[in-house]
Amino acid sequence: MTSPTASRTIVVGAAQLGPVQREDSRESVVARMITLLHEASSRGCQLVVYPELALTTFFPRWFVDDIGEADHWYETSMPGPSTQPLFDEAKKLGIGFSLGYAELTDPDARGTRHRYNTQILVDGHGSIVGRYHKVHIPGHAGHEPDRPFQHAERYYFEPGPEGFGVWRSFGGLIGMMTCNDRRWPESYREMGLQGVEMILCGYNTPIHYVPDPSQDILQGFHNSLVMQAGAYQNGTWVVGVAKGGVEEGVDSLGQSCIIAPSGQIVAQAYTTGDELVVASCDLDWCKRYKDTLFDFDKYRRPEVYTRITSQRGAVIAPENG
Ligand code: CDV
């Protein structure tokens, strides 16, 4: 095999953020993001990926009885006053980016405003070319006062109804997913079936998994396990970007990484703070997997996969006889 020096190469930066505390203003976070953007520019990046809910602290760790009291955590326009400088600077540098944030939409035809955990893709000219609403919403919808911290994403966000898109951008086929989506093989395969060549994923993963603490020590292992498997099984690059470190007393995994279509990690963060991880990603490398072992058209058997879309939970097989 030759080295990955072919024509369709994206230099991508995984812009990990350290903790964002409750009192930190959006402006201060955007300033940190711009610092990483400048480093990305000096290292030749064309695309920079920021974490899930990058602009604020991970607010679903607190419950409020009246959800309207949480409105200030959501963006009602993008760009908005505090994010415009990021758009302006990225455009000036000719760098595209992907950004995760809480979105409160305008009223729809029925007058309903929706709350989504959103990730956008912005091209090098500052235009939003893709918008994704997180599909697999983890955690709980009600207040669970016995927990050391809440994970009330199911209260604060509704699942995105559109599913997983893939956008022609940066000379390739780019998809997005957000945090918990990365644990579900369906997320990658939905994009794999649209030919995805690079999946961008922001995340916030507390080390302490309250429902089953035996998993705490495995958080790093599971993080790379799922993204490496998803990359390999779909012949795609995956860029996983964390918000890490101790945020409001909650210790979060960093380990942002860039994974090749072979499933190999080619670059990884070594801190849990603000850190830029860079890799040069040859999109044509995807074909080595898409055209061989994972030639979907040749080898997939959708006629025997019917449970995957017709059934949600497991239906336990009946006893023999
Ligand atoms: N923000 C997330 O989606 N967090 C989830 C939960 C399960 C901790 C995660 O997958 O990391």
mmCIF file of C-alpha atoms and ligand atoms in Angstrom:
data_model
loop_
_atom_site.group_PDB
_atom_site.id
_atom_site.type_symbol
_atom_site.label_atom_id
_atom_site.label_comp_id
_atom_site.label_asym_id
_atom_site.label_seq_id
_atom_site.Cartn_x
_atom_site.Cartn_y
_atom_site.Cartn_z
ATOM 1 C CA MET A 1 0.000 0.000 0.000
ATOM 2 C CA THR A 2 1.210 3.482 -0.787
ATOM 3 C CA SER A 3 0.961 6.317 1.716
ATOM 4 C CA PRO A 4 -2.177 8.497 1.741
ATOM 5 C CA THR A 5 -1.010 11.344 -0.513
ATOM 6 C CA ALA A 6 -3.782 11.276 -3.089
ATOM 7 C CA SER A 7 -5.821 14.058 -4.589
ATOM 8 C CA ARG A 8 -8.806 14.446 -2.270
ATOM 9 C CA THR A 9 -7.189 15.247 1.041
ATOM 10 C CA ILE A 10 -8.798 17.296 3.825
ATOM 11 C CA VAL A 11 -6.592 18.608 6.592
ATOM 12 C CA VAL A 12 -8.956 18.501 9.546
ATOM 13 C CA GLY A 13 -8.547 19.866 13.064
ATOM 14 C CA ALA A 14 -10.373 18.345 16.031
ATOM 15 C CA ALA A 15 -10.699 21.396 18.282
ATOM 16 C CA GLN A 16 -11.179 19.894 21.718
ATOM 17 C CA LEU A 17 -12.358 22.298 24.412
ATOM 18 C CA GLY A 18 -11.568 22.056 28.074
ATOM 19 C CA PRO A 19 -14.346 22.717 30.573
ATOM 20 C CA VAL A 20 -16.825 25.554 30.115
ATOM 21 C CA GLN A 21 -18.140 26.659 33.492
ATOM 22 C CA ARG A 22 -21.637 27.982 34.137
ATOM 23 C CA GLU A 23 -20.394 31.535 34.558
ATOM 24 C CA ASP A 24 -18.291 31.534 31.372
ATOM 25 C CA SER A 25 -19.781 33.848 28.765
ATOM 26 C CA ARG A 26 -20.325 32.726 25.175
ATOM 27 C CA GLU A 27 -17.962 35.506 24.150
ATOM 28 C CA SER A 28 -15.170 33.998 26.261
ATOM 29 C CA VAL A 29 -15.765 30.534 24.784
ATOM 30 C CA VAL A 30 -15.828 31.924 21.238
ATOM 31 C CA ALA A 31 -12.500 33.665 21.971
ATOM 32 C CA ARG A 32 -11.027 30.266 22.931
ATOM 33 C CA MET A 33 -12.467 28.761 19.759
ATOM 34 C CA ILE A 34 -10.890 31.521 17.664
ATOM 35 C CA THR A 35 -7.506 30.853 19.291
ATOM 36 C CA LEU A 36 -7.814 27.221 18.174
ATOM 37 C CA LEU A 37 -8.915 28.429 14.740
ATOM 38 C CA HIS A 38 -5.708 30.461 14.364
ATOM 39 C CA GLU A 39 -3.626 27.456 15.335
ATOM 40 C CA ALA A 40 -5.616 25.418 12.813
ATOM 41 C CA SER A 41 -4.829 27.975 10.135
ATOM 42 C CA SER A 42 -1.122 27.869 10.895
ATOM 43 C CA ARG A 43 -1.227 24.060 10.693
ATOM 44 C CA GLY A 44 -2.959 24.085 7.311
ATOM 45 C CA CYS A 45 -6.471 22.985 8.335
ATOM 46 C CA GLN A 46 -9.371 23.389 5.926
ATOM 47 C CA LEU A 47 -11.983 22.189 8.410
ATOM 48 C CA VAL A 48 -12.181 22.539 12.206
ATOM 49 C CA VAL A 49 -14.584 20.514 14.334
ATOM 50 C CA TYR A 50 -15.788 21.757 17.743
ATOM 51 C CA PRO A 51 -17.598 19.718 20.431
ATOM 52 C CA GLU A 52 -21.267 19.156 21.251
ATOM 53 C CA LEU A 53 -22.899 22.109 23.108
ATOM 54 C CA ALA A 54 -19.632 23.945 22.640
ATOM 55 C CA LEU A 55 -20.825 27.446 23.520
ATOM 56 C CA THR A 56 -22.039 26.781 27.042
ATOM 57 C CA THR A 57 -21.551 24.470 29.947
ATOM 58 C CA PHE A 58 -23.333 21.104 29.605
ATOM 59 C CA PHE A 59 -26.533 22.506 31.140
ATOM 60 C CA PRO A 60 -28.610 19.257 31.093
ATOM 61 C CA ARG A 61 -26.754 18.391 34.290
ATOM 62 C CA TRP A 62 -29.237 20.655 36.084
ATOM 63 C CA PHE A 63 -33.011 20.362 36.153
ATOM 64 C CA VAL A 64 -35.388 23.321 36.183
ATOM 65 C CA ASP A 65 -39.140 22.844 36.671
ATOM 66 C CA ASP A 66 -39.995 25.500 34.100
ATOM 67 C CA ILE A 67 -38.077 24.809 30.916
ATOM 68 C CA GLY A 68 -38.476 28.466 29.943
ATOM 69 C CA GLU A 69 -35.930 29.264 32.663
ATOM 70 C CA ALA A 70 -33.405 27.384 30.520
ATOM 71 C CA ASP A 71 -34.045 29.389 27.358
ATOM 72 C CA HIS A 72 -30.864 31.380 27.862
ATOM 73 C CA TRP A 73 -28.776 28.260 27.154
ATOM 74 C CA TYR A 74 -30.209 27.983 23.621
ATOM 75 C CA GLU A 75 -29.298 29.849 20.435
ATOM 76 C CA THR A 76 -32.216 31.412 18.581
ATOM 77 C CA SER A 77 -30.137 32.461 15.586
ATOM 78 C CA MET A 78 -26.954 31.168 14.019
ATOM 79 C CA PRO A 79 -24.790 33.067 13.679
ATOM 80 C CA GLY A 80 -25.939 35.185 16.584
ATOM 81 C CA PRO A 81 -24.257 38.181 18.216
ATOM 82 C CA SER A 82 -21.736 36.094 20.162
ATOM 83 C CA THR A 83 -20.946 33.593 17.385
ATOM 84 C CA GLN A 84 -20.641 36.120 14.540
ATOM 85 C CA PRO A 85 -16.923 36.708 15.357
ATOM 86 C CA LEU A 86 -16.243 32.976 14.868
ATOM 87 C CA PHE A 87 -17.997 33.020 11.486
ATOM 88 C CA ASP A 88 -16.128 36.202 10.489
ATOM 89 C CA GLU A 89 -12.705 34.901 11.518
ATOM 90 C CA ALA A 90 -13.214 31.495 9.884
ATOM 91 C CA LYS A 91 -14.320 33.181 6.662
ATOM 92 C CA LYS A 92 -11.312 35.482 6.754
ATOM 93 C CA LEU A 93 -9.025 32.467 7.143
ATOM 94 C CA GLY A 94 -10.977 30.442 4.570
ATOM 95 C CA ILE A 95 -11.557 27.616 7.057
ATOM 96 C CA GLY A 96 -14.808 25.692 7.395
ATOM 97 C CA PHE A 97 -16.051 24.430 10.729
ATOM 98 C CA SER A 98 -18.583 22.266 12.504
ATOM 99 C CA LEU A 99 -20.146 23.486 15.740
ATOM 100 C CA GLY A 100 -22.502 21.931 18.293
ATOM 101 C CA TYR A 101 -25.005 24.058 20.232
ATOM 102 C CA ALA A 102 -28.483 24.056 21.775
ATOM 103 C CA GLU A 103 -31.033 25.393 19.283
ATOM 104 C CA LEU A 104 -34.455 26.893 20.025
ATOM 105 C CA THR A 105 -36.237 27.226 16.704
ATOM 106 C CA ASP A 106 -38.693 29.822 15.498
ATOM 107 C CA PRO A 107 -42.341 28.682 15.726
ATOM 108 C CA ASP A 108 -43.286 26.129 13.059
ATOM 109 C CA ALA A 109 -46.623 26.126 11.168
ATOM 110 C CA ARG A 110 -48.362 24.912 14.352
ATOM 111 C CA GLY A 111 -46.722 27.572 16.467
ATOM 112 C CA THR A 112 -44.382 25.088 18.181
ATOM 113 C CA ARG A 113 -40.827 26.025 18.960
ATOM 114 C CA HIS A 114 -38.470 23.046 18.929
ATOM 115 C CA ARG A 115 -35.456 22.414 21.116
ATOM 116 C CA TYR A 116 -32.691 20.496 19.404
ATOM 117 C CA ASN A 117 -29.158 19.455 20.212
ATOM 118 C CA THR A 118 -27.786 20.778 16.933
ATOM 119 C CA GLN A 119 -24.575 20.501 14.949
ATOM 120 C CA ILE A 120 -23.878 22.593 11.859
ATOM 121 C CA LEU A 121 -21.400 22.425 9.012
ATOM 122 C CA VAL A 122 -20.082 25.764 7.758
ATOM 123 C CA ASP A 123 -18.031 26.028 4.558
ATOM 124 C CA GLY A 124 -14.881 28.091 4.050
ATOM 125 C CA HIS A 125 -16.984 31.055 2.864
ATOM 126 C CA GLY A 126 -18.931 31.258 6.119
ATOM 127 C CA SER A 127 -22.160 29.687 4.791
ATOM 128 C CA ILE A 128 -24.047 27.044 6.747
ATOM 129 C CA VAL A 129 -24.214 24.078 4.358
ATOM 130 C CA GLY A 130 -25.534 21.385 6.720
ATOM 131 C CA ARG A 131 -27.606 21.232 9.877
ATOM 132 C CA TYR A 132 -28.048 18.089 11.966
ATOM 133 C CA HIS A 133 -30.327 17.502 14.959
ATOM 134 C CA LYS A 134 -29.141 14.818 17.388
ATOM 135 C CA VAL A 135 -31.165 11.631 16.983
ATOM 136 C CA HIS A 136 -30.241 9.381 19.940
ATOM 137 C CA ILE A 137 -31.050 11.490 23.011
ATOM 138 C CA PRO A 138 -29.627 9.843 26.143
ATOM 139 C CA GLY A 139 -30.390 10.265 29.818
ATOM 140 C CA HIS A 140 -33.751 10.999 31.432
ATOM 141 C CA ALA A 141 -36.715 13.360 31.046
ATOM 142 C CA GLY A 142 -37.692 13.831 34.698
ATOM 143 C CA HIS A 143 -35.830 15.152 37.709
ATOM 144 C CA GLU A 144 -33.808 12.403 39.429
ATOM 145 C CA PRO A 145 -32.766 14.088 42.686
ATOM 146 C CA ASP A 146 -30.756 11.115 43.972
ATOM 147 C CA ARG A 147 -28.184 11.445 41.198
ATOM 148 C CA PRO A 148 -24.918 13.293 41.870
ATOM 149 C CA PHE A 149 -25.705 15.240 38.680
ATOM 150 C CA GLN A 150 -28.531 15.156 36.180
ATOM 151 C CA HIS A 151 -28.313 14.019 32.564
ATOM 152 C CA ALA A 152 -31.691 15.462 31.549
ATOM 153 C CA GLU A 153 -31.114 15.658 27.797
ATOM 154 C CA ARG A 154 -34.482 13.971 27.232
ATOM 155 C CA TYR A 155 -36.118 16.927 28.983
ATOM 156 C CA TYR A 156 -34.191 19.629 27.158
ATOM 157 C CA PHE A 157 -34.093 18.187 23.621
ATOM 158 C CA GLU A 158 -36.405 16.395 21.262
ATOM 159 C CA PRO A 159 -34.875 13.904 18.829
ATOM 160 C CA GLY A 160 -34.167 15.224 15.359
ATOM 161 C CA PRO A 161 -36.871 13.964 13.005
ATOM 162 C CA GLU A 162 -34.773 14.234 9.835
ATOM 163 C CA GLY A 163 -32.290 11.469 10.607
ATOM 164 C CA PHE A 164 -28.759 11.399 9.271
ATOM 165 C CA GLY A 165 -27.754 13.530 6.294
ATOM 166 C CA VAL A 166 -24.616 13.638 4.181
ATOM 167 C CA TRP A 167 -23.500 16.868 2.498
ATOM 168 C CA ARG A 168 -21.289 17.390 -0.549
ATOM 169 C CA SER A 169 -18.708 19.749 0.816
ATOM 170 C CA PHE A 170 -14.929 20.147 1.201
ATOM 171 C CA GLY A 171 -14.512 18.028 -1.937
ATOM 172 C CA GLY A 172 -16.157 15.007 -0.359
ATOM 173 C CA LEU A 173 -19.220 13.571 1.368
ATOM 174 C CA ILE A 174 -19.475 14.840 4.925
ATOM 175 C CA GLY A 175 -21.879 13.608 7.618
ATOM 176 C CA MET A 176 -22.552 14.637 11.201
ATOM 177 C CA MET A 177 -23.645 12.929 14.389
ATOM 178 C CA THR A 178 -23.592 14.033 18.011
ATOM 179 C CA CYS A 179 -22.210 12.303 21.103
ATOM 180 C CA ASN A 180 -24.454 9.381 22.056
ATOM 181 C CA ASP A 181 -25.172 8.807 18.337
ATOM 182 C CA ARG A 182 -21.643 7.424 18.072
ATOM 183 C CA ARG A 183 -22.568 4.408 20.217
ATOM 184 C CA TRP A 184 -25.227 3.260 17.729
ATOM 185 C CA PRO A 185 -24.187 1.391 14.568
ATOM 186 C CA GLU A 186 -27.312 2.641 12.794
ATOM 187 C CA SER A 187 -25.944 6.207 12.858
ATOM 188 C CA TYR A 188 -22.855 5.288 10.839
ATOM 189 C CA ARG A 189 -24.691 2.892 8.528
ATOM 190 C CA GLU A 190 -27.389 5.440 7.635
ATOM 191 C CA MET A 191 -24.575 7.717 6.476
ATOM 192 C CA GLY A 192 -22.567 4.838 5.022
ATOM 193 C CA LEU A 193 -25.533 4.092 2.775
ATOM 194 C CA GLN A 194 -25.210 7.659 1.446
ATOM 195 C CA GLY A 195 -21.527 7.116 0.709
ATOM 196 C CA VAL A 196 -20.184 9.176 3.607
ATOM 197 C CA GLU A 197 -16.437 9.771 3.617
ATOM 198 C CA MET A 198 -16.009 11.777 6.817
ATOM 199 C CA ILE A 199 -18.256 11.841 9.893
ATOM 200 C CA LEU A 200 -17.927 14.752 12.330
ATOM 201 C CA CYS A 201 -18.990 14.026 15.913
ATOM 202 C CA GLY A 202 -18.912 16.345 18.913
ATOM 203 C CA TYR A 203 -19.352 14.876 22.389
ATOM 204 C CA ASN A 204 -19.606 15.471 26.163
ATOM 205 C CA THR A 205 -19.002 12.227 28.020
ATOM 206 C CA PRO A 206 -18.876 12.259 31.825
ATOM 207 C CA ILE A 207 -16.438 9.683 33.188
ATOM 208 C CA HIS A 208 -18.965 8.731 35.884
ATOM 209 C CA TYR A 209 -21.847 6.855 34.277
ATOM 210 C CA VAL A 210 -24.448 7.055 37.038
ATOM 211 C CA PRO A 211 -26.758 4.141 35.987
ATOM 212 C CA ASP A 212 -23.832 1.662 36.047
ATOM 213 C CA PRO A 213 -20.556 2.810 37.643
ATOM 214 C CA SER A 214 -18.802 -0.382 36.496
ATOM 215 C CA GLN A 215 -18.597 1.348 33.104
ATOM 216 C CA ASP A 216 -16.671 4.357 34.445
ATOM 217 C CA ILE A 217 -13.257 2.813 33.937
ATOM 218 C CA LEU A 218 -14.221 1.776 30.410
ATOM 219 C CA GLN A 219 -15.288 5.209 29.112
ATOM 220 C CA GLY A 220 -12.127 5.727 27.052
ATOM 221 C CA PHE A 221 -12.220 2.173 25.728
ATOM 222 C CA HIS A 222 -15.876 2.448 24.699
ATOM 223 C CA ASN A 223 -15.288 5.851 23.103
ATOM 224 C CA SER A 224 -12.632 4.548 20.740
ATOM 225 C CA LEU A 225 -14.297 1.139 20.329
ATOM 226 C CA VAL A 226 -17.476 2.574 18.823
ATOM 227 C CA MET A 227 -15.849 5.198 16.623
ATOM 228 C CA GLN A 228 -13.160 2.854 15.325
ATOM 229 C CA ALA A 229 -15.742 0.182 14.529
ATOM 230 C CA GLY A 230 -18.062 2.696 12.848
ATOM 231 C CA ALA A 231 -15.222 4.042 10.715
ATOM 232 C CA TYR A 232 -13.997 0.625 9.595
ATOM 233 C CA GLN A 233 -17.402 -0.958 8.973
ATOM 234 C CA ASN A 234 -18.424 1.939 6.755
ATOM 235 C CA GLY A 235 -15.083 2.832 5.191
ATOM 236 C CA THR A 236 -15.152 6.410 6.450
ATOM 237 C CA TRP A 237 -13.061 8.879 8.381
ATOM 238 C CA VAL A 238 -14.472 9.780 11.800
ATOM 239 C CA VAL A 239 -13.537 12.937 13.694
ATOM 240 C CA GLY A 240 -14.591 12.718 17.347
ATOM 241 C CA VAL A 241 -14.257 15.931 19.359
ATOM 242 C CA ALA A 242 -14.743 16.213 23.114
ATOM 243 C CA LYS A 243 -15.392 18.832 25.710
ATOM 244 C CA GLY A 244 -13.135 17.403 28.427
ATOM 245 C CA GLY A 245 -11.933 18.098 31.947
ATOM 246 C CA VAL A 246 -13.759 18.983 35.152
ATOM 247 C CA GLU A 247 -16.804 21.095 34.311
ATOM 248 C CA GLU A 248 -18.963 22.189 37.246
ATOM 249 C CA GLY A 249 -17.538 19.293 39.277
ATOM 250 C CA VAL A 250 -18.231 16.676 36.608
ATOM 251 C CA ASP A 251 -15.169 14.986 35.142
ATOM 252 C CA SER A 252 -15.482 14.504 31.392
ATOM 253 C CA LEU A 253 -13.535 12.368 28.977
ATOM 254 C CA GLY A 254 -11.342 14.100 26.446
ATOM 255 C CA GLN A 255 -9.626 11.702 24.035
ATOM 256 C CA SER A 256 -10.703 13.564 20.911
ATOM 257 C CA CYS A 257 -9.451 11.582 17.970
ATOM 258 C CA ILE A 258 -9.310 11.271 14.219
ATOM 259 C CA ILE A 259 -9.907 7.778 12.866
ATOM 260 C CA ALA A 260 -9.081 6.455 9.418
ATOM 261 C CA PRO A 261 -11.367 4.233 7.303
ATOM 262 C CA SER A 262 -9.120 1.356 8.395
ATOM 263 C CA GLY A 263 -10.405 1.901 11.938
ATOM 264 C CA GLN A 264 -6.973 3.098 13.085
ATOM 265 C CA ILE A 265 -6.660 6.188 15.289
ATOM 266 C CA VAL A 266 -4.280 8.475 13.416
ATOM 267 C CA ALA A 267 -4.275 11.387 15.906
ATOM 268 C CA GLN A 268 -5.517 11.790 19.472
ATOM 269 C CA ALA A 269 -5.622 14.477 22.170
ATOM 270 C CA TYR A 270 -3.262 13.967 25.082
ATOM 271 C CA THR A 271 -4.855 16.555 27.392
ATOM 272 C CA THR A 272 -8.390 17.220 28.576
ATOM 273 C CA GLY A 273 -8.103 20.951 27.870
ATOM 274 C CA ASP A 274 -8.261 23.178 24.799
ATOM 275 C CA GLU A 275 -6.189 21.264 22.263
ATOM 276 C CA LEU A 276 -6.089 21.019 18.497
ATOM 277 C CA VAL A 277 -5.557 17.575 17.001
ATOM 278 C CA VAL A 278 -4.722 17.598 13.288
ATOM 279 C CA ALA A 279 -4.642 14.954 10.594
ATOM 280 C CA SER A 280 -4.414 14.953 6.839
ATOM 281 C CA CYS A 281 -7.271 12.753 5.637
ATOM 282 C CA ASP A 282 -7.274 11.230 2.179
ATOM 283 C CA LEU A 283 -10.911 10.710 1.263
ATOM 284 C CA ASP A 284 -9.942 8.287 -1.492
ATOM 285 C CA TRP A 285 -8.676 5.924 1.206
ATOM 286 C CA CYS A 286 -12.362 5.182 1.936
ATOM 287 C CA LYS A 287 -12.647 3.247 -1.321
ATOM 288 C CA ARG A 288 -10.208 0.632 -0.081
ATOM 289 C CA TYR A 289 -12.920 -0.475 2.338
ATOM 290 C CA LYS A 290 -16.070 0.583 0.489
ATOM 291 C CA ASP A 291 -14.995 -1.312 -2.643
ATOM 292 C CA THR A 292 -13.724 -4.465 -0.925
ATOM 293 C CA LEU A 293 -14.881 -6.000 2.373
ATOM 294 C CA PHE A 294 -17.638 -3.408 2.803
ATOM 295 C CA ASP A 295 -18.929 -3.322 -0.754
ATOM 296 C CA PHE A 296 -22.493 -2.781 0.449
ATOM 297 C CA ASP A 297 -24.150 -3.378 -2.885
ATOM 298 C CA LYS A 298 -22.442 -6.727 -3.277
ATOM 299 C CA TYR A 299 -22.574 -8.111 0.244
ATOM 300 C CA ARG A 300 -25.398 -6.525 2.255
ATOM 301 C CA ARG A 301 -28.602 -8.539 2.783
ATOM 302 C CA PRO A 302 -31.294 -5.979 3.645
ATOM 303 C CA GLU A 303 -34.024 -8.591 3.037
ATOM 304 C CA VAL A 304 -32.981 -10.329 6.270
ATOM 305 C CA TYR A 305 -32.405 -7.140 8.276
ATOM 306 C CA THR A 306 -36.111 -6.265 8.560
ATOM 307 C CA ARG A 307 -36.134 -6.110 12.382
ATOM 308 C CA ILE A 308 -33.775 -3.164 12.287
ATOM 309 C CA THR A 309 -36.455 -0.774 11.063
ATOM 310 C CA SER A 310 -39.664 -2.593 12.048
ATOM 311 C CA GLN A 311 -38.797 -3.131 15.720
ATOM 312 C CA ARG A 312 -37.375 -0.841 18.416
ATOM 313 C CA GLY A 313 -36.687 -3.001 21.499
ATOM 314 C CA ALA A 314 -35.579 -6.619 21.566
ATOM 315 C CA VAL A 315 -38.287 -9.265 21.171
ATOM 316 C CA ILE A 316 -36.792 -12.219 22.956
ATOM 317 C CA ALA A 317 -36.643 -15.406 20.921
ATOM 318 C CA PRO A 318 -39.222 -18.000 22.035
ATOM 319 C CA GLU A 319 -38.100 -21.108 23.876
ATOM 320 C CA ASN A 320 -37.291 -24.055 21.664
ATOM 321 C CA GLY A 321 -40.045 -26.655 21.261
HETATM 322 N N1 CDV B 1 -24.005 13.979 25.684
HETATM 323 C C1 CDV B 1 -24.162 12.652 25.495
HETATM 324 O O1 CDV B 1 -24.828 12.223 24.554
HETATM 325 N N2 CDV B 1 -23.585 11.860 26.422
HETATM 326 C C2 CDV B 1 -23.737 10.441 26.319
HETATM 327 C C3 CDV B 1 -24.132 9.845 27.631
HETATM 328 C C4 CDV B 1 -24.505 8.402 27.489
HETATM 329 C C5 CDV B 1 -23.119 9.996 28.704
HETATM 330 C C6 CDV B 1 -22.520 9.810 25.697
HETATM 331 O O2 CDV B 1 -22.686 8.941 24.843
HETATM 332 O O3 CDV B 1 -21.397 10.135 26.045
#
